[in-house]
Amino acid sequence: MRGAVMYGPRDVRVEEREEPRIVEPTDAIIRVSAACVCGSDLWPYRGAEEYEWPVPMGHEYAGIVEEVGADVRTVKPGQFVVGSFWATDNTCEICRSGYQSACVNRVPMGALGAQAELLRVPLADGTLVATPDIPPDDLVPGLLAASDVLGTGWFAAVAAQAGPGRTVAVVGDGAVGLLAVLAARQLGAERVIALSRHESRQRLAREFGATDIVEERGAAGVAAIKELTDGLGAHSVVEAVGTHESMTQALDSTRPGGHLGFVGVAHDVSIDGLGLFWSLAHVHGGPAPVRRFLPELIDLIWNRQIDPGKVFDRTLPLDEAADGYRAMDEREAIKVLLRP
Ligand SMILES: [Zn+2]
């Protein structure tokens, strides 16, 4: 089968890989209908994370079940399923509390490589959620988005306690930030401030429900948010970048007693203890427990109440994955969908 493999920074190749087989009785094999390049894939692509090269790539996927192990009960061959970037049992105490991304038995899907024709999914019963039927083609991008970017943006909005009567500021105009805008509106936020200086991303933010756009960054960005909130700061702030600058801006934009939800994978972020002390902010985040939200998100997409698939502004055949990485790295594309 064909699959994407990273050989080092800026070196992505699609090559023949060994076909996955059932290893554990709790595994499923799926034929990937759609996969994509993640913003977090750009960290190793840019040389900001070291690996034992080469590594298979991809952790976002939706597809059709081909085969299941003897112990799999909840999904069966022929069903269309969505999973997320951790395979999880969904039964341990941590999973049952809603934090499946820290499941005691979790397996990272990225190590298995979802940018491929076939994918082995461990702990299939706990990981995969089937759609009511085989989806029409136009719903596939949205369902794929649920696998990570939507699920992550949703968690960030929930962690920031976006809801009725609240003003939400979103730091980061990548796919996760844009979908956090959508999530905040769905959760009932009255006002959503998107921070972006890119025209095409501003337009999508507005389509997803942003009421205000702020172009300034850093201290000027904080001042602009305060100006829009009677000098107080936002009730809810989403951080969806992962740099020291974005985290600082997000924390400084949160009003006393407000909530900061952070989901950008942190790189060289250091939080000043005294600044945190005086902020009086609730700070919550980390790798999103996407599995917690999957059934609800699939339902919203299936019933066409939300269209997160709009975040994919480029679709490429899997064989052109390298160009997809390049386009996202150069911010020429917001999010690239790969069709195996
Ligand atoms: Zn678990």
Coordinates of C-alpha atoms and ligand atoms in Angstrom, one line a residue:
M1 CA 0.0 0.0 0.0
R2 CA 1.0 3.6 -0.4
G3 CA 1.8 5.8 2.6
A4 CA 3.5 9.1 3.5
V5 CA 6.8 8.8 5.3
M6 CA 9.0 11.7 6.6
Y7 CA 12.7 11.2 6.1
G8 CA 13.8 14.4 7.8
P9 CA 12.9 18.1 7.8
R10 CA 11.2 19.1 4.5
D11 CA 11.6 15.5 3.1
V12 CA 8.2 13.8 2.8
R13 CA 7.9 10.8 0.4
V14 CA 4.9 8.7 -0.5
E15 CA 6.2 5.2 -0.9
E16 CA 5.2 1.5 -0.8
R17 CA 4.7 0.5 2.9
E18 CA 3.9 -2.9 4.3
E19 CA 0.1 -3.5 4.6
P20 CA -1.1 -3.4 8.2
R21 CA -2.6 -6.6 9.6
I22 CA -4.6 -7.4 12.7
V23 CA -2.1 -7.7 15.6
E24 CA -4.3 -7.7 18.7
P25 CA -7.9 -9.1 18.8
T26 CA -9.1 -5.5 19.6
D27 CA -7.7 -4.1 16.4
A28 CA -9.5 -3.0 13.3
I29 CA -8.1 -2.3 9.8
I30 CA -9.7 0.6 7.9
R31 CA -9.4 1.7 4.3
V32 CA -8.7 5.4 4.6
S33 CA -11.2 7.5 2.7
A34 CA -9.5 10.8 3.6
A35 CA -6.5 11.9 5.7
C36 CA -4.8 15.2 6.1
V37 CA -1.8 17.2 7.1
C38 CA -1.9 18.6 10.6
G39 CA -0.4 21.9 11.9
S40 CA 1.5 19.7 14.4
D41 CA 3.1 17.8 11.5
L42 CA 4.8 21.1 10.6
W43 CA 6.9 21.0 13.7
P44 CA 9.0 18.0 12.6
Y45 CA 8.8 19.3 9.0
R46 CA 10.4 22.5 10.1
G47 CA 13.1 20.7 12.1
A48 CA 11.6 21.8 15.4
E49 CA 11.2 18.2 16.7
E50 CA 13.7 15.4 16.4
Y51 CA 12.8 11.9 15.5
E52 CA 14.4 8.6 14.5
W53 CA 13.9 9.1 10.8
P54 CA 12.2 7.9 8.8
V55 CA 8.7 8.0 10.4
P56 CA 5.3 7.2 8.9
M57 CA 3.0 10.3 9.0
G58 CA -0.6 11.2 9.7
H59 CA -3.0 10.9 12.7
E60 CA -6.3 12.2 11.3
Y61 CA -8.4 9.7 9.4
A62 CA -11.9 8.6 8.4
G63 CA -12.6 5.5 6.4
I64 CA -14.3 2.2 5.9
V65 CA -13.7 -0.8 8.2
E66 CA -12.1 -3.6 6.2
E67 CA -11.5 -6.2 8.9
V68 CA -11.9 -6.4 12.7
G69 CA -10.2 -8.6 15.4
A70 CA -12.0 -11.3 17.2
D71 CA -12.8 -9.1 20.3
V72 CA -14.2 -6.1 18.4
R73 CA -17.9 -5.6 19.1
T74 CA -19.0 -2.0 18.2
V75 CA -17.8 -1.6 14.6
K76 CA -18.0 -4.0 11.8
P77 CA -16.6 -4.3 8.2
G78 CA -18.3 -2.0 5.8
Q79 CA -19.1 0.8 8.3
F80 CA -17.7 4.3 7.8
V81 CA -15.8 5.3 11.0
V82 CA -14.0 8.3 12.4
G83 CA -11.3 8.0 15.0
S84 CA -8.8 10.5 16.6
F85 CA -5.1 10.8 17.2
W86 CA -5.0 8.6 20.2
A87 CA -6.4 5.0 20.2
T88 CA -8.1 4.7 23.6
D89 CA -10.0 2.0 25.4
N90 CA -12.7 4.4 26.5
T91 CA -13.3 2.3 29.6
C92 CA -10.5 3.2 32.1
E93 CA -11.1 5.7 34.8
I94 CA -9.4 8.5 33.0
C95 CA -11.4 7.8 29.8
R96 CA -14.7 7.7 31.7
S97 CA -13.9 11.1 33.2
G98 CA -13.7 12.5 29.7
Y99 CA -10.0 12.6 29.3
Q100 CA -9.5 9.9 26.7
S101 CA -6.3 11.6 25.4
A102 CA -4.6 10.5 28.6
C103 CA -6.1 6.9 28.6
V104 CA -3.9 4.6 30.6
N105 CA -3.8 2.2 27.6
R106 CA -3.6 4.9 24.8
V107 CA -1.7 4.2 21.6
P108 CA -0.5 7.2 19.4
M109 CA -2.0 6.9 16.0
G110 CA 0.7 9.0 14.5
A111 CA 3.2 6.2 14.9
L112 CA 1.0 4.0 12.7
G113 CA 0.7 6.6 9.9
A114 CA -2.8 7.6 8.8
Q115 CA -1.6 9.3 5.6
A116 CA -1.9 5.9 3.9
E117 CA -4.3 3.7 2.1
L118 CA -4.8 1.3 5.0
L119 CA -4.5 1.9 8.7
R120 CA -4.5 -0.4 11.8
V121 CA -6.5 1.1 14.6
P122 CA -5.8 -0.4 18.0
L123 CA -8.6 -0.6 20.7
A124 CA -11.2 -0.2 17.9
D125 CA -14.2 -0.4 20.2
G126 CA -13.0 2.5 22.3
T127 CA -11.5 4.5 19.4
L128 CA -13.8 4.4 16.4
V129 CA -17.3 5.9 16.1
A130 CA -19.4 4.8 13.1
T131 CA -21.6 7.2 11.1
P132 CA -25.3 6.2 10.7
D133 CA -24.6 5.2 7.1
I134 CA -21.9 5.6 4.4
P135 CA -21.7 9.4 4.1
P136 CA -22.2 11.3 0.8
D137 CA -18.9 12.5 -0.6
D138 CA -19.5 16.1 0.5
L139 CA -19.7 15.2 4.2
V140 CA -16.4 13.3 4.2
P141 CA -14.2 16.5 4.7
G142 CA -16.3 17.5 7.7
L143 CA -16.2 14.0 9.3
L144 CA -12.4 14.0 8.8
A145 CA -12.2 17.4 10.5
A146 CA -13.9 15.9 13.5
S147 CA -10.9 13.5 13.8
D148 CA -8.7 16.3 15.1
V149 CA -9.0 19.9 14.1
L150 CA -12.7 20.3 15.0
G151 CA -12.4 18.0 18.0
T152 CA -9.4 20.1 19.2
G153 CA -11.0 23.4 18.5
W154 CA -14.1 22.2 20.3
F155 CA -12.2 21.1 23.4
A156 CA -10.4 24.5 23.5
A157 CA -13.7 26.3 23.4
V158 CA -15.1 24.0 26.1
A159 CA -12.0 24.4 28.2
A160 CA -12.4 28.2 27.8
Q161 CA -16.0 27.8 28.9
A162 CA -17.4 29.5 25.8
G163 CA -21.1 29.9 26.2
P164 CA -24.1 32.2 26.3
G165 CA -23.3 35.7 27.4
R166 CA -19.6 35.3 27.0
T167 CA -17.1 37.0 24.7
V168 CA -14.5 34.6 23.3
A169 CA -11.2 35.6 21.8
V170 CA -9.3 33.1 19.7
V171 CA -5.5 33.4 19.3
G172 CA -4.4 31.5 16.2
D173 CA -5.9 31.5 12.7
G174 CA -4.8 28.0 11.7
A175 CA -7.5 25.3 11.2
V176 CA -7.8 24.6 14.9
G177 CA -8.3 28.3 15.8
L178 CA -10.8 28.7 13.0
L179 CA -12.8 25.7 14.2
A180 CA -12.6 27.0 17.8
V181 CA -14.5 30.0 16.4
L182 CA -17.2 27.7 15.0
A183 CA -17.3 25.7 18.3
A184 CA -17.6 28.9 20.4
R185 CA -20.6 30.0 18.4
Q186 CA -22.2 26.6 18.5
L187 CA -21.7 26.6 22.3
G188 CA -23.7 29.9 22.4
A189 CA -21.0 32.5 22.7
E190 CA -22.4 36.0 22.1
R191 CA -19.3 37.5 20.6
V192 CA -16.3 35.8 19.1
I193 CA -13.1 37.8 18.4
A194 CA -10.8 36.1 15.8
L195 CA -7.1 37.2 15.7
S196 CA -5.9 37.1 12.2
R197 CA -4.1 39.3 9.7
H198 CA -4.8 37.1 6.6
E199 CA -7.7 38.0 4.5
S200 CA -8.7 34.5 3.4
R201 CA -8.6 33.3 7.1
Q202 CA -10.5 36.3 8.3
R203 CA -13.2 35.5 5.7
L204 CA -13.5 31.9 6.9
A205 CA -13.5 33.0 10.6
R206 CA -16.5 35.2 9.8
E207 CA -18.2 32.3 8.0
F208 CA -17.7 30.2 11.1
G209 CA -19.3 33.0 13.2
A210 CA -16.6 35.5 14.3
T211 CA -18.2 38.8 15.1
D212 CA -14.9 40.8 15.3
I213 CA -11.5 40.6 13.8
V214 CA -8.3 41.8 15.4
E215 CA -5.2 42.1 13.3
E216 CA -2.7 43.3 16.0
R217 CA -0.4 40.8 17.8
G218 CA 1.4 40.8 21.1
A219 CA 0.7 43.7 23.5
A220 CA -1.1 45.6 20.7
G221 CA -3.4 42.5 20.3
V222 CA -4.1 42.4 24.0
A223 CA -4.9 46.1 24.0
A224 CA -7.3 45.7 21.0
I225 CA -9.2 42.9 22.9
K226 CA -9.4 45.0 26.0
E227 CA -10.8 47.8 24.0
L228 CA -13.5 45.5 22.7
T229 CA -14.4 44.3 26.2
D230 CA -14.7 47.5 28.3
G231 CA -11.0 47.2 29.3
L232 CA -11.6 43.9 31.1
G233 CA -10.3 41.2 28.7
A234 CA -12.4 38.3 27.3
H235 CA -14.3 35.9 29.4
S236 CA -12.9 33.0 27.4
V237 CA -9.7 32.8 25.4
V238 CA -8.6 30.0 23.1
E239 CA -4.8 29.6 22.5
A240 CA -4.3 27.5 19.3
V241 CA -0.6 28.1 18.3
G242 CA 1.8 26.9 20.9
T243 CA 4.4 29.6 21.0
H244 CA 5.5 31.7 23.9
E245 CA 4.1 34.8 22.2
S246 CA 0.7 33.3 21.6
M247 CA 0.4 31.9 25.1
T248 CA 1.4 35.2 26.6
Q249 CA -1.0 37.1 24.5
A250 CA -3.8 34.6 25.3
L251 CA -3.2 34.8 29.1
D252 CA -2.9 38.6 29.1
S253 CA -6.2 38.8 27.1
T254 CA -8.2 36.8 29.7
R255 CA -10.1 38.8 32.2
P256 CA -9.7 38.1 36.0
G257 CA -11.9 35.1 36.7
G258 CA -12.0 34.2 33.0
H259 CA -11.0 30.9 31.3
L260 CA -8.1 30.2 29.0
G261 CA -8.3 27.0 26.9
F262 CA -4.9 26.1 25.3
V263 CA -4.4 23.5 22.7
G264 CA -1.4 24.6 20.6
V265 CA 1.4 22.1 21.2
A266 CA 3.7 24.1 23.4
H267 CA 7.2 24.9 22.0
D268 CA 9.5 27.0 24.3
V269 CA 6.5 28.4 26.2
S270 CA 7.4 29.6 29.7
I271 CA 4.7 31.1 31.9
D272 CA 5.7 33.7 34.4
G273 CA 4.5 32.5 37.8
L274 CA 3.8 36.0 39.1
G275 CA 1.9 36.9 36.0
L276 CA -0.2 33.8 36.3
F277 CA -0.7 34.6 40.0
W278 CA -2.1 38.0 39.3
S279 CA -4.1 36.9 36.3
L280 CA -6.8 35.1 38.4
A281 CA -7.4 33.1 35.3
H282 CA -8.6 29.5 35.0
V283 CA -6.1 27.7 32.7
H284 CA -6.9 24.4 31.2
G285 CA -5.7 22.6 28.0
G286 CA -3.5 20.0 26.5
P287 CA -4.0 17.3 23.9
A288 CA -7.7 17.3 23.2
P289 CA -9.8 14.3 24.3
V290 CA -11.5 14.3 20.9
R291 CA -13.2 11.0 21.6
R292 CA -15.4 12.7 24.3
F293 CA -16.9 14.9 21.6
L294 CA -16.9 12.6 18.5
P295 CA -20.5 11.3 18.8
E296 CA -21.9 14.8 19.2
L297 CA -19.7 16.2 16.4
I298 CA -20.6 13.4 14.0
D299 CA -24.3 14.1 14.7
L300 CA -24.0 17.8 14.0
I301 CA -22.1 17.2 10.8
W302 CA -24.4 14.4 9.6
N303 CA -27.4 16.6 10.2
R304 CA -25.7 19.5 8.4
Q305 CA -25.9 21.8 11.3
I306 CA -22.1 22.6 11.0
D307 CA -19.8 22.4 8.0
P308 CA -16.2 22.2 9.4
G309 CA -15.1 20.7 6.1
K310 CA -14.7 24.2 4.8
V311 CA -11.4 24.4 6.6
F312 CA -9.9 22.2 3.9
D313 CA -9.0 24.7 1.1
R314 CA -6.9 22.2 -0.9
T315 CA -7.4 18.5 -1.8
L316 CA -4.6 16.5 -3.2
P317 CA -4.1 12.8 -4.1
L318 CA -2.1 11.0 -1.4
D319 CA 0.9 10.7 -3.8
E320 CA 1.3 14.5 -3.7
A321 CA 1.5 14.7 0.1
A322 CA 4.9 16.4 -0.1
D323 CA 3.3 19.4 -1.9
G324 CA 0.6 19.5 0.8
Y325 CA 3.2 19.9 3.5
R326 CA 4.9 22.6 1.5
A327 CA 1.7 24.5 0.9
M328 CA 0.8 24.4 4.6
D329 CA 4.3 25.3 5.7
E330 CA 4.2 28.4 3.4
R331 CA 0.7 29.2 4.6
E332 CA -0.5 29.0 1.1
A333 CA -3.2 26.5 2.3
I334 CA -5.0 26.5 5.6
K335 CA -5.5 22.7 5.7
V336 CA -4.7 20.1 3.0
L337 CA -6.9 17.0 2.6
L338 CA -5.3 13.9 1.2
R339 CA -7.2 11.3 -0.9
P340 CA -5.6 7.9 -0.8
Ligands
ZN1 ZN -8.8 4.7 28.8

